[in-house]
């Protein structure tokens, strides 16, 4: 059973560029989450998918951010016109629907640095 | 809004000793779950222990146990017989178990160092 994987693990970009991250959840998991973690802070929720439907979005997810989960499998998170404040670790997690409170399994994250 | 507070930014413990990490939370809900996650340096976050709020019995996982005080909204983690591999950031997290809410709310974390 492979865990959650994320690609790339590291990304350095210049301000104003677009970046896209990919997350592959645990194969049987139908729920997928994106979080952002800045230095010295705990992860903060960005968005959540059940199968291919995006059901919840945080106010942190500005118009420059878009997430998709086509066919309910892998997910992508795109940031357009990156800003220095976007520099953070972007974490993906997945879970198997079980009535709420089920454990979310995290990937290794993508560390983004915007110069 | 729910909040999770970890008042100890850093802790240290001698190898083989016991350490307790503190966590308090604020919620108006009665049904929820609490978690402790471990994040080793440059490695992914893994679940340490999970507690269901409706269960009075404290959860345990081998050397890890919690002291869950629902009325006080306190959820501390005790690590017994500390090992070098326990060195990591530890995050306390809360999730409401009602329909439509699946986001974890995390504390800021406690950095645990284990001294040989």
mmCIF file of C-alpha atoms in Angstrom:
data_model
loop_
_atom_site.group_PDB
_atom_site.id
_atom_site.type_symbol
_atom_site.label_atom_id
_atom_site.label_comp_id
_atom_site.label_asym_id
_atom_site.label_seq_id
_atom_site.Cartn_x
_atom_site.Cartn_y
_atom_site.Cartn_z
ATOM 1 C CA UNK A 1 0.000 0.000 0.000
ATOM 2 C CA UNK A 2 1.760 3.142 -1.197
ATOM 3 C CA UNK A 3 1.152 6.324 0.692
ATOM 4 C CA UNK A 4 0.234 9.776 -0.528
ATOM 5 C CA UNK A 5 2.763 11.123 -3.011
ATOM 6 C CA UNK A 6 3.362 14.677 -4.158
ATOM 7 C CA UNK A 7 5.317 16.105 -7.043
ATOM 8 C CA UNK A 8 7.505 18.064 -7.191
ATOM 9 C CA UNK A 9 9.006 17.984 -3.715
ATOM 10 C CA UNK A 10 10.600 21.381 -4.203
ATOM 11 C CA UNK A 11 9.824 24.287 -6.510
ATOM 12 C CA UNK A 12 11.612 27.592 -6.900
ATOM 13 C CA UNK A 13 9.929 30.166 -9.083
ATOM 14 C CA UNK A 14 10.028 33.852 -9.813
ATOM 15 C CA UNK A 15 7.276 36.185 -8.734
ATOM 16 C CA UNK A 16 4.535 36.349 -11.324
ATOM 17 C CA UNK A 17 5.049 32.855 -12.699
ATOM 18 C CA UNK A 18 2.447 30.095 -12.548
ATOM 19 C CA UNK A 19 3.127 26.815 -10.762
ATOM 20 C CA UNK A 20 1.257 23.530 -10.582
ATOM 21 C CA UNK A 21 1.574 20.800 -7.978
ATOM 22 C CA UNK A 22 0.313 17.248 -8.186
ATOM 23 C CA UNK A 23 -0.966 14.927 -5.478
ATOM 24 C CA UNK A 24 -1.625 11.205 -5.799
ATOM 25 C CA UNK A 25 -3.715 9.946 -2.881
ATOM 26 C CA UNK A 26 -3.823 6.456 -1.435
ATOM 27 C CA UNK A 27 -5.592 4.494 -4.150
ATOM 28 C CA UNK A 28 -8.847 3.608 -2.394
ATOM 29 C CA UNK A 29 -9.289 6.982 -0.688
ATOM 30 C CA UNK A 30 -12.164 9.075 -1.999
ATOM 31 C CA UNK A 31 -11.434 12.215 0.010
ATOM 32 C CA UNK A 32 -8.524 14.527 -0.744
ATOM 33 C CA UNK A 33 -7.401 17.669 1.051
ATOM 34 C CA UNK A 34 -4.906 20.461 0.438
ATOM 35 C CA UNK A 35 -3.241 22.357 3.301
ATOM 36 C CA UNK A 36 -0.621 25.080 3.437
ATOM 37 C CA UNK A 37 2.069 25.217 6.102
ATOM 38 C CA UNK A 38 4.278 28.240 6.667
ATOM 39 C CA UNK A 39 7.377 28.292 8.853
ATOM 40 C CA UNK A 40 6.585 27.943 12.526
ATOM 41 C CA UNK A 41 2.910 27.277 11.961
ATOM 42 C CA UNK A 42 0.657 24.287 11.786
ATOM 43 C CA UNK A 43 -0.969 23.352 8.482
ATOM 44 C CA UNK A 44 -3.921 25.469 7.390
ATOM 45 C CA UNK A 45 -6.785 24.013 5.381
ATOM 46 C CA UNK A 46 -7.154 25.153 1.791
ATOM 47 C CA UNK A 47 -9.665 22.893 0.069
ATOM 48 C CA UNK A 48 -11.319 19.466 0.090
ATOM 49 C CA UNK A 49 -12.598 17.041 -2.549
ATOM 50 C CA UNK A 50 -14.920 14.106 -2.267
ATOM 51 C CA UNK A 51 -14.322 12.076 -5.396
ATOM 52 C CA UNK A 52 -14.138 14.694 -8.168
ATOM 53 C CA UNK A 53 -16.321 17.294 -6.428
ATOM 54 C CA UNK A 54 -14.683 20.224 -4.651
ATOM 55 C CA UNK A 55 -16.897 20.588 -1.583
ATOM 56 C CA UNK A 56 -15.127 23.051 0.658
ATOM 57 C CA UNK A 57 -12.784 25.980 0.101
ATOM 58 C CA UNK A 58 -11.020 28.127 2.638
ATOM 59 C CA UNK A 59 -10.940 31.900 2.495
ATOM 60 C CA UNK A 60 -7.166 31.407 2.158
ATOM 61 C CA UNK A 61 -7.765 30.107 -1.350
ATOM 62 C CA UNK A 62 -7.667 33.338 -3.326
ATOM 63 C CA UNK A 63 -8.716 33.703 -6.953
ATOM 64 C CA UNK A 64 -5.140 32.957 -7.990
ATOM 65 C CA UNK A 65 -5.451 29.422 -6.616
ATOM 66 C CA UNK A 66 -7.328 26.656 -8.365
ATOM 67 C CA UNK A 67 -7.559 22.982 -7.545
ATOM 68 C CA UNK A 68 -8.925 20.102 -9.551
ATOM 69 C CA UNK A 69 -9.438 16.419 -9.113
ATOM 70 C CA UNK A 70 -10.452 14.991 -12.472
ATOM 71 C CA UNK A 71 -11.994 11.522 -12.342
ATOM 72 C CA UNK A 72 -11.650 11.495 -8.581
ATOM 73 C CA UNK A 73 -8.078 10.243 -8.626
ATOM 74 C CA UNK A 74 -5.034 12.559 -8.518
ATOM 75 C CA UNK A 75 -5.379 16.260 -7.808
ATOM 76 C CA UNK A 76 -3.583 19.372 -8.994
ATOM 77 C CA UNK A 77 -3.166 22.700 -7.258
ATOM 78 C CA UNK A 78 -2.272 25.644 -9.467
ATOM 79 C CA UNK A 79 -1.121 29.037 -8.306
ATOM 80 C CA UNK A 80 -1.231 31.782 -10.888
ATOM 81 C CA UNK A 81 0.856 34.959 -10.763
ATOM 82 C CA UNK A 82 2.792 33.763 -7.711
ATOM 83 C CA UNK A 83 3.657 36.224 -4.948
ATOM 84 C CA UNK A 84 6.386 36.012 -2.311
ATOM 85 C CA UNK A 85 3.702 35.418 0.284
ATOM 86 C CA UNK A 86 2.842 32.158 -1.452
ATOM 87 C CA UNK A 87 6.129 30.656 -0.274
ATOM 88 C CA UNK A 88 5.167 27.738 1.934
ATOM 89 C CA UNK A 89 4.905 23.972 2.152
ATOM 90 C CA UNK A 90 1.831 22.683 0.354
ATOM 91 C CA UNK A 91 0.554 19.453 1.868
ATOM 92 C CA UNK A 92 -1.874 16.995 0.397
ATOM 93 C CA UNK A 93 -3.789 14.448 2.460
ATOM 94 C CA UNK A 94 -6.320 11.745 1.712
ATOM 95 C CA UNK A 95 -8.833 9.690 3.650
ATOM 96 C CA UNK A 96 -11.489 7.054 3.217
ATOM 97 C CA UNK A 97 -14.988 8.337 3.882
ATOM 98 C CA UNK A 98 -16.266 6.930 7.157
ATOM 99 C CA UNK A 99 -18.802 9.316 8.620
ATOM 100 C CA UNK A 100 -16.424 12.036 9.689
ATOM 101 C CA UNK A 101 -13.350 12.122 11.876
ATOM 102 C CA UNK A 102 -11.500 9.565 9.822
ATOM 103 C CA UNK A 103 -7.722 9.815 9.804
ATOM 104 C CA UNK A 104 -6.181 11.968 7.116
ATOM 105 C CA UNK A 105 -2.932 10.602 5.697
ATOM 106 C CA UNK A 106 -0.441 13.203 4.573
ATOM 107 C CA UNK A 107 2.014 13.319 1.727
ATOM 108 C CA UNK A 108 5.580 14.643 2.015
ATOM 109 C CA UNK A 109 4.581 18.079 0.720
ATOM 110 C CA UNK A 110 5.798 20.436 -1.980
ATOM 111 C CA UNK A 111 7.995 23.236 -0.715
ATOM 112 C CA UNK A 112 7.492 26.391 -2.791
ATOM 113 C CA UNK A 113 9.892 29.317 -2.766
ATOM 114 C CA UNK A 114 8.877 32.425 -4.678
ATOM 115 C CA UNK A 115 11.780 34.781 -5.401
ATOM 116 C CA UNK B 1 -14.464 29.219 15.041
ATOM 117 C CA UNK B 2 -12.476 26.406 16.521
ATOM 118 C CA UNK B 3 -8.968 27.088 17.758
ATOM 119 C CA UNK B 4 -6.191 24.809 18.945
ATOM 120 C CA UNK B 5 -3.457 26.093 21.251
ATOM 121 C CA UNK B 6 -0.132 24.454 21.964
ATOM 122 C CA UNK B 7 1.528 26.580 24.610
ATOM 123 C CA UNK B 8 4.955 24.907 24.495
ATOM 124 C CA UNK B 9 6.880 25.884 21.352
ATOM 125 C CA UNK B 10 9.794 23.633 22.363
ATOM 126 C CA UNK B 11 10.320 20.786 24.781
ATOM 127 C CA UNK B 12 13.203 18.469 25.536
ATOM 128 C CA UNK B 13 13.397 15.091 27.230
ATOM 129 C CA UNK B 14 16.155 12.699 28.184
ATOM 130 C CA UNK B 15 16.172 9.410 26.345
ATOM 131 C CA UNK B 16 14.093 6.793 28.199
ATOM 132 C CA UNK B 17 12.274 9.452 30.217
ATOM 133 C CA UNK B 18 8.652 10.582 29.963
ATOM 134 C CA UNK B 19 7.425 13.860 28.529
ATOM 135 C CA UNK B 20 3.989 15.439 28.259
ATOM 136 C CA UNK B 21 2.978 17.840 25.505
ATOM 137 C CA UNK B 22 0.043 20.164 26.157
ATOM 138 C CA UNK B 23 -2.870 21.069 23.921
ATOM 139 C CA UNK B 24 -6.036 23.000 24.582
ATOM 140 C CA UNK B 25 -8.823 23.710 22.147
ATOM 141 C CA UNK B 26 -11.912 25.831 21.932
ATOM 142 C CA UNK B 27 -15.158 24.625 20.415
ATOM 143 C CA UNK B 28 -18.863 24.889 21.039
ATOM 144 C CA UNK B 29 -19.483 21.456 19.543
ATOM 145 C CA UNK B 30 -19.921 18.251 21.521
ATOM 146 C CA UNK B 31 -19.027 15.731 18.823
ATOM 147 C CA UNK B 32 -15.519 15.944 17.446
ATOM 148 C CA UNK B 33 -12.222 14.146 17.115
ATOM 149 C CA UNK B 34 -8.776 15.073 18.312
ATOM 150 C CA UNK B 35 -5.456 13.981 16.878
ATOM 151 C CA UNK B 36 -1.764 14.162 17.563
ATOM 152 C CA UNK B 37 0.415 14.163 14.453
ATOM 153 C CA UNK B 38 4.212 13.843 14.342
ATOM 154 C CA UNK B 39 6.277 15.625 11.685
ATOM 155 C CA UNK B 40 9.964 14.565 11.706
ATOM 156 C CA UNK B 41 12.460 16.924 10.063
ATOM 157 C CA UNK B 42 12.030 16.893 6.272
ATOM 158 C CA UNK B 43 9.623 13.973 6.485
ATOM 159 C CA UNK B 44 5.911 13.649 6.159
ATOM 160 C CA UNK B 45 3.381 14.037 8.903
ATOM 161 C CA UNK B 46 2.156 10.806 10.448
ATOM 162 C CA UNK B 47 -0.661 10.084 12.862
ATOM 163 C CA UNK B 48 0.382 9.338 16.430
ATOM 164 C CA UNK B 49 -2.965 8.966 18.144
ATOM 165 C CA UNK B 50 -6.671 9.694 17.644
ATOM 166 C CA UNK B 51 -9.362 10.378 20.257
ATOM 167 C CA UNK B 52 -13.126 10.414 19.780
ATOM 168 C CA UNK B 53 -14.731 13.045 22.008
ATOM 169 C CA UNK B 54 -17.678 10.867 22.966
ATOM 170 C CA UNK B 55 -15.345 8.246 24.414
ATOM 171 C CA UNK B 56 -14.285 8.890 27.994
ATOM 172 C CA UNK B 57 -11.476 6.357 27.820
ATOM 173 C CA UNK B 58 -8.132 7.864 26.930
ATOM 174 C CA UNK B 59 -6.565 6.557 23.718
ATOM 175 C CA UNK B 60 -3.229 4.748 23.867
ATOM 176 C CA UNK B 61 -0.820 3.549 21.197
ATOM 177 C CA UNK B 62 2.164 1.691 22.612
ATOM 178 C CA UNK B 63 4.379 4.333 24.299
ATOM 179 C CA UNK B 64 1.967 7.143 23.430
ATOM 180 C CA UNK B 65 -1.099 7.995 25.485
ATOM 181 C CA UNK B 66 -3.366 10.977 25.900
ATOM 182 C CA UNK B 67 -5.062 12.666 28.820
ATOM 183 C CA UNK B 68 -8.378 13.861 27.413
ATOM 184 C CA UNK B 69 -10.291 16.234 29.657
ATOM 185 C CA UNK B 70 -13.422 17.194 27.729
ATOM 186 C CA UNK B 71 -14.805 19.690 30.231
ATOM 187 C CA UNK B 72 -11.472 21.478 30.411
ATOM 188 C CA UNK B 73 -10.998 21.162 26.629
ATOM 189 C CA UNK B 74 -7.558 19.744 27.184
ATOM 190 C CA UNK B 75 -5.828 17.001 25.200
ATOM 191 C CA UNK B 76 -2.252 16.316 26.288
ATOM 192 C CA UNK B 77 0.112 13.716 24.823
ATOM 193 C CA UNK B 78 2.354 11.615 27.024
ATOM 194 C CA UNK B 79 5.369 9.892 25.520
ATOM 195 C CA UNK B 80 6.878 7.217 27.727
ATOM 196 C CA UNK B 81 10.367 5.726 27.402
ATOM 197 C CA UNK B 82 11.364 8.435 24.927
ATOM 198 C CA UNK B 83 13.522 7.368 22.015
ATOM 199 C CA UNK B 84 15.791 9.346 19.696
ATOM 200 C CA UNK B 85 13.327 8.714 16.880
ATOM 201 C CA UNK B 86 10.645 10.604 18.775
ATOM 202 C CA UNK B 87 12.400 13.894 18.023
ATOM 203 C CA UNK B 88 10.024 15.836 15.781
ATOM 204 C CA UNK B 89 7.394 18.551 15.606
ATOM 205 C CA UNK B 90 4.168 17.430 17.223
ATOM 206 C CA UNK B 91 0.882 18.943 16.155
ATOM 207 C CA UNK B 92 -2.415 18.730 17.957
ATOM 208 C CA UNK B 93 -5.442 18.865 15.656
ATOM 209 C CA UNK B 94 -9.219 19.067 15.939
ATOM 210 C CA UNK B 95 -12.016 18.160 13.558
ATOM 211 C CA UNK B 96 -15.739 18.589 13.998
ATOM 212 C CA UNK B 97 -17.551 15.364 13.237
ATOM 213 C CA UNK B 98 -20.765 16.907 11.949
ATOM 214 C CA UNK B 99 -21.869 16.699 8.348
ATOM 215 C CA UNK B 100 -20.079 18.883 5.858
ATOM 216 C CA UNK B 101 -16.961 19.696 7.804
ATOM 217 C CA UNK B 102 -13.775 17.836 7.060
ATOM 218 C CA UNK B 103 -11.028 20.325 7.712
ATOM 219 C CA UNK B 104 -8.494 19.713 10.410
ATOM 220 C CA UNK B 105 -7.604 22.688 12.604
ATOM 221 C CA UNK B 106 -4.013 22.475 13.830
ATOM 222 C CA UNK B 107 -2.092 24.079 16.650
ATOM 223 C CA UNK B 108 1.254 25.744 15.993
ATOM 224 C CA UNK B 109 3.166 22.692 17.105
ATOM 225 C CA UNK B 110 5.692 21.720 19.752
ATOM 226 C CA UNK B 111 9.248 20.898 18.760
ATOM 227 C CA UNK B 112 10.438 17.929 20.806
ATOM 228 C CA UNK B 113 14.133 17.248 21.228
ATOM 229 C CA UNK B 114 15.391 13.974 22.703
ATOM 230 C CA UNK B 115 18.709 14.145 24.536
ATOM 231 C CA UNK B 116 20.855 10.985 24.421
#
